[in-house]
mmCIF file of C-alpha atoms in Angstrom:
data_model
loop_
_atom_site.group_PDB
_atom_site.id
_atom_site.type_symbol
_atom_site.label_atom_id
_atom_site.label_comp_id
_atom_site.label_asym_id
_atom_site.label_seq_id
_atom_site.Cartn_x
_atom_site.Cartn_y
_atom_site.Cartn_z
ATOM 1 C CA MET A 2 85.289 47.303 38.580
ATOM 2 C CA SER A 3 88.389 45.468 37.304
ATOM 3 C CA ASP A 4 90.781 43.529 39.475
ATOM 4 C CA ILE A 5 94.291 44.819 39.922
ATOM 5 C CA THR A 6 97.051 43.395 37.741
ATOM 6 C CA SER A 7 100.683 42.516 38.345
ATOM 7 C CA GLN A 8 101.577 45.782 36.598
ATOM 8 C CA ASP A 9 99.455 47.691 39.121
ATOM 9 C CA ILE A 10 101.230 45.938 41.984
ATOM 10 C CA ALA A 11 104.638 46.694 40.466
ATOM 11 C CA LEU A 12 103.738 50.380 40.158
ATOM 12 C CA PHE A 13 102.598 50.503 43.791
ATOM 13 C CA ALA A 14 105.816 48.762 44.864
ATOM 14 C CA ARG A 15 107.965 51.241 42.916
ATOM 15 C CA VAL A 16 106.395 54.208 44.690
ATOM 16 C CA LEU A 17 106.933 52.604 48.097
ATOM 17 C CA SER A 18 110.495 51.648 47.164
ATOM 18 C CA LYS A 19 111.230 55.239 46.181
ATOM 19 C CA ILE A 20 110.158 56.382 49.649
ATOM 20 C CA GLU A 21 112.131 53.604 51.356
ATOM 21 C CA ASP A 22 115.280 54.146 49.311
ATOM 22 C CA SER A 23 115.423 57.937 49.537
ATOM 23 C CA PHE A 24 113.215 59.436 52.223
ATOM 24 C CA MET A 25 112.909 57.113 55.250
ATOM 25 C CA ASP A 26 114.967 59.552 57.309
ATOM 26 C CA ARG A 27 112.426 62.312 56.619
ATOM 27 C CA LEU A 28 109.322 60.491 57.823
ATOM 28 C CA THR A 29 107.674 61.628 61.026
ATOM 29 C CA PRO A 30 106.458 58.866 63.392
ATOM 30 C CA GLU A 31 102.929 59.304 62.025
ATOM 31 C CA GLU A 32 104.137 59.101 58.436
ATOM 32 C CA LEU A 33 106.217 56.035 59.252
ATOM 33 C CA ARG A 34 103.148 54.263 60.639
ATOM 34 C CA ALA A 35 101.191 55.195 57.508
ATOM 35 C CA PHE A 36 104.040 53.948 55.316
ATOM 36 C CA LYS A 37 104.104 50.581 57.085
ATOM 37 C CA LYS A 38 100.339 50.251 56.578
ATOM 38 C CA LEU A 39 100.827 50.931 52.873
ATOM 39 C CA GLN A 40 103.496 48.221 52.751
ATOM 40 C CA THR A 41 101.078 45.794 54.398
ATOM 41 C CA LEU A 42 98.360 46.756 51.907
ATOM 42 C CA GLN A 43 100.728 46.272 48.990
ATOM 43 C CA ASP A 44 101.641 42.782 50.220
ATOM 44 C CA SER A 45 97.972 41.911 50.673
ATOM 45 C CA LEU A 46 97.052 43.142 47.209
ATOM 46 C CA ARG A 47 99.939 41.229 45.676
ATOM 47 C CA VAL A 48 98.796 37.967 47.276
ATOM 48 C CA SER A 49 95.201 38.630 46.254
ATOM 49 C CA SER A 50 96.239 39.406 42.691
ATOM 50 C CA GLU A 51 98.274 36.205 42.461
ATOM 51 C CA ARG A 52 95.253 34.179 43.546
ATOM 52 C CA LYS A 53 93.166 35.860 40.822
ATOM 53 C CA LYS A 54 89.891 35.638 42.674
ATOM 54 C CA GLY A 55 88.058 37.849 40.177
ATOM 55 C CA ASP A 56 84.868 37.936 42.241
ATOM 56 C CA GLY A 57 84.081 41.640 42.020
ATOM 57 C CA SER A 58 86.670 42.085 44.737
ATOM 58 C CA PRO A 59 87.411 45.409 46.417
ATOM 59 C CA ASP A 60 91.022 45.105 45.279
ATOM 60 C CA ARG A 61 90.748 47.929 42.748
ATOM 61 C CA GLN A 62 89.218 50.242 45.337
ATOM 62 C CA SER A 63 91.903 49.374 47.866
ATOM 63 C CA PHE A 64 94.626 49.738 45.264
ATOM 64 C CA ASP A 65 93.388 53.138 44.097
ATOM 65 C CA ALA A 66 93.194 54.429 47.675
ATOM 66 C CA GLY A 67 96.611 53.025 48.574
ATOM 67 C CA MET A 68 98.258 54.295 45.409
ATOM 68 C CA LYS A 69 96.818 57.750 45.971
ATOM 69 C CA ALA A 70 98.071 57.814 49.569
ATOM 70 C CA ALA A 71 101.532 56.513 48.619
ATOM 71 C CA SER A 72 101.921 59.034 45.797
ATOM 72 C CA ALA A 73 100.835 61.867 48.075
ATOM 73 C CA LEU A 74 103.301 60.773 50.770
ATOM 74 C CA LEU A 75 106.143 60.543 48.253
ATOM 75 C CA LYS A 76 105.395 63.998 46.885
ATOM 76 C CA PHE A 77 105.105 65.503 50.351
ATOM 77 C CA VAL A 78 108.322 64.110 51.839
ATOM 78 C CA SER A 79 110.343 64.720 48.672
ATOM 79 C CA THR A 80 109.418 68.403 48.498
ATOM 80 C CA ARG A 81 109.213 69.260 52.193
ATOM 81 C CA GLU A 82 111.613 71.953 53.332
ATOM 82 C CA PRO A 83 114.092 70.943 56.075
ATOM 83 C CA GLU A 84 112.634 73.518 58.458
ATOM 84 C CA GLU A 85 109.212 71.934 58.167
ATOM 85 C CA GLU A 86 110.721 68.499 58.594
ATOM 86 C CA ASP A 87 112.452 69.516 61.806
ATOM 87 C CA LYS A 88 109.224 70.924 63.208
ATOM 88 C CA GLY A 89 107.383 67.749 62.352
ATOM 89 C CA THR A 90 109.904 65.377 63.893
ATOM 90 C CA LYS A 91 110.957 67.624 66.772
ATOM 91 C CA ALA A 92 114.492 66.419 66.157
ATOM 92 C CA ARG A 93 116.951 66.881 68.980
ATOM 93 C CA LYS A 94 120.687 67.149 68.620
ATOM 94 C CA VAL A 95 122.322 63.887 69.578
ATOM 95 C CA GLU A 96 125.811 64.111 71.001
ATOM 96 C CA TRP A 97 128.187 61.227 71.480
ATOM 97 C CA GLU A 98 131.268 60.681 73.590
ATOM 98 C CA VAL A 99 133.741 58.860 71.329
ATOM 99 C CA SER A 100 136.864 57.095 72.593
ATOM 100 C CA GLY A 101 139.357 54.453 71.548
ATOM 101 C CA PHE A 102 140.876 55.934 68.400
ATOM 102 C CA ASP A 103 144.638 56.021 67.969
ATOM 103 C CA ASP A 104 144.487 59.681 67.048
ATOM 104 C CA GLU A 105 142.687 62.312 69.145
ATOM 105 C CA GLY A 106 141.794 64.257 66.024
ATOM 106 C CA ASP A 107 139.954 61.219 64.708
ATOM 107 C CA CYS A 108 137.999 61.068 67.967
ATOM 108 C CA ASP A 109 136.922 64.665 67.515
ATOM 109 C CA ALA A 110 135.941 64.102 63.901
ATOM 110 C CA ALA A 111 133.980 60.986 64.828
ATOM 111 C CA ALA A 112 132.140 62.774 67.623
ATOM 112 C CA LYS A 113 131.128 65.610 65.310
ATOM 113 C CA ALA A 114 129.950 63.223 62.620
ATOM 114 C CA CYS A 115 127.976 61.207 65.165
ATOM 115 C CA GLY A 116 126.206 64.289 66.446
ATOM 116 C CA GLY A 117 125.290 65.395 62.963
ATOM 117 C CA MET A 118 124.150 62.151 61.419
ATOM 118 C CA VAL A 119 122.878 59.656 63.973
ATOM 119 C CA LYS A 120 119.664 61.573 64.607
ATOM 120 C CA LYS A 121 118.739 61.134 60.939
ATOM 121 C CA GLY A 122 119.191 57.368 61.033
ATOM 122 C CA TYR A 123 120.572 57.418 57.515
ATOM 123 C CA ASP A 124 123.088 55.210 55.771
ATOM 124 C CA ARG A 125 124.878 57.358 53.199
ATOM 125 C CA ASP A 126 125.761 54.387 51.014
ATOM 126 C CA LYS A 127 122.120 53.246 50.930
ATOM 127 C CA SER A 128 123.123 49.666 51.642
ATOM 128 C CA LYS A 129 120.823 49.891 54.622
ATOM 129 C CA PHE A 130 118.418 52.501 55.927
ATOM 130 C CA LEU A 131 118.047 52.588 59.668
ATOM 131 C CA ARG A 132 114.399 52.829 60.678
ATOM 132 C CA ARG A 133 113.311 54.671 63.774
ATOM 133 C CA ASP A 134 112.657 51.314 65.440
ATOM 134 C CA ILE A 135 116.336 50.381 65.356
ATOM 135 C CA ASP A 136 117.024 46.813 66.461
ATOM 136 C CA GLU A 137 119.895 45.749 68.659
ATOM 137 C CA GLY A 138 123.019 45.095 66.662
ATOM 138 C CA ASP A 139 121.961 47.022 63.545
ATOM 139 C CA LEU A 140 125.009 48.021 61.578
ATOM 140 C CA GLY A 141 125.546 50.649 58.928
ATOM 141 C CA VAL A 142 127.779 53.354 57.551
ATOM 142 C CA LEU A 143 127.307 56.456 59.647
ATOM 143 C CA TYR A 144 129.136 59.078 57.671
ATOM 144 C CA GLU A 145 131.729 59.430 54.966
ATOM 145 C CA THR A 146 133.816 62.561 54.822
ATOM 146 C CA ASN A 147 137.317 63.964 54.599
ATOM 147 C CA LEU A 148 138.537 63.479 58.150
ATOM 148 C CA THR A 149 142.196 64.385 57.764
ATOM 149 C CA THR A 150 144.123 67.382 56.522
ATOM 150 C CA GLU A 151 145.524 65.139 53.804
ATOM 151 C CA GLY A 152 142.018 64.894 52.368
ATOM 152 C CA ASP A 153 141.853 61.115 52.572
ATOM 153 C CA LYS A 154 138.387 59.611 52.279
ATOM 154 C CA TYR A 155 137.292 57.591 55.285
ATOM 155 C CA SER A 156 134.069 55.994 56.445
ATOM 156 C CA LEU A 157 132.671 55.875 59.972
ATOM 157 C CA PHE A 158 131.053 52.571 60.900
ATOM 158 C CA PHE A 159 128.778 52.012 63.874
ATOM 159 C CA LYS A 160 126.538 49.520 65.583
ATOM 160 C CA TYR A 161 123.562 50.319 67.817
ATOM 161 C CA VAL A 162 122.923 48.375 71.009
ATOM 162 C CA ARG A 163 119.581 49.067 72.642
ATOM 163 C CA GLU A 164 119.822 49.648 76.385
ATOM 164 C CA SER A 165 116.187 50.375 77.155
ATOM 165 C CA GLU A 166 113.143 51.921 75.524
ATOM 166 C CA GLY A 167 114.166 55.191 73.939
ATOM 167 C CA LYS A 168 117.837 54.766 74.784
ATOM 168 C CA ALA A 169 120.656 53.188 72.836
ATOM 169 C CA ARG A 170 124.394 53.178 72.820
ATOM 170 C CA MET A 171 126.662 52.862 69.853
ATOM 171 C CA VAL A 172 129.668 50.557 69.683
ATOM 172 C CA GLY A 173 132.269 49.851 67.067
ATOM 173 C CA VAL A 174 132.621 53.334 65.651
ATOM 174 C CA ALA A 175 135.713 53.298 63.467
ATOM 175 C CA ILE A 176 137.402 55.041 60.602
ATOM 176 C CA GLY A 177 138.450 52.924 57.665
ATOM 177 C CA SER A 178 137.409 49.515 56.370
ATOM 178 C CA HIS A 179 134.918 47.277 58.116
ATOM 179 C CA SER A 180 136.498 43.987 59.141
ATOM 180 C CA GLY A 181 133.161 42.224 58.725
ATOM 181 C CA THR A 182 132.988 40.545 62.132
ATOM 182 C CA GLY A 183 131.183 41.736 65.230
ATOM 183 C CA ASN A 184 132.239 45.176 66.371
ATOM 184 C CA ARG A 185 135.900 44.770 65.408
ATOM 185 C CA TYR A 186 137.095 47.201 62.812
ATOM 186 C CA TYR A 187 140.216 48.242 61.000
ATOM 187 C CA VAL A 188 141.347 51.776 61.704
ATOM 188 C CA VAL A 189 143.265 53.353 58.854
ATOM 189 C CA LYS A 190 146.171 55.328 60.271
ATOM 190 C CA LYS A 191 147.510 58.487 58.699
ATOM 191 C CA ASP A 192 150.755 56.736 57.802
ATOM 192 C CA GLY A 193 148.798 54.307 55.644
ATOM 193 C CA GLY A 194 149.062 51.395 58.037
ATOM 194 C CA LYS A 195 146.075 49.535 59.446
ATOM 195 C CA SER A 196 145.383 48.201 62.905
ATOM 196 C CA LYS A 197 142.432 46.468 64.472
ATOM 197 C CA ASN A 198 140.821 48.706 67.015
ATOM 198 C CA GLN A 199 137.723 48.637 69.145
ATOM 199 C CA VAL A 200 136.135 51.915 70.045
ATOM 200 C CA SER A 201 132.882 52.956 71.652
ATOM 201 C CA ALA A 202 130.473 55.843 71.708
ATOM 202 C CA THR A 203 127.896 56.651 74.366
ATOM 203 C CA LYS A 204 125.188 59.279 74.354
ATOM 204 C CA LYS A 205 125.876 62.390 76.396
ATOM 205 C CA LEU A 206 123.146 63.012 78.974
#
């Protein structure tokens, strides 16, 4: 039985990357645990391959099993219907109380976007995917949409702060351009001007 090669490792990594880049928000808790185990296996196989032990190792067996599992997971989550996904994750609607915007209409739009997107833990711009085990201070783009009647394109930014197990609050929700520091953000006003603003969002009980 031949040892795995760097090409084998690269193929395994590409399959896992495809899941991570496109389907992390679809994974059930069980699937997420399986995915993390596959990542650990891939790292282990990569290290083993680099050492080139070549001693009739079980690497090929482990690789074949891992590759088969990863490919099956990718196929399953990429073709699963939303209804099945919802049943599997038992997703609940998350509602947020949003305050601090200059314009009440922006507050309403932000609240609606929060309720629709936070539960998926998904960064539209793919600069960062938010795992289910969100860490304190994680930051990402929540939603991008047309929030005004003028049709201007805005982004909603947010930051999670964990309060206790299973509970989190969100701070720094804002429309416009991220200022890049802490939870301070620029809010783009309808007249085209910009102002620094600090807003907050808390989960409705």
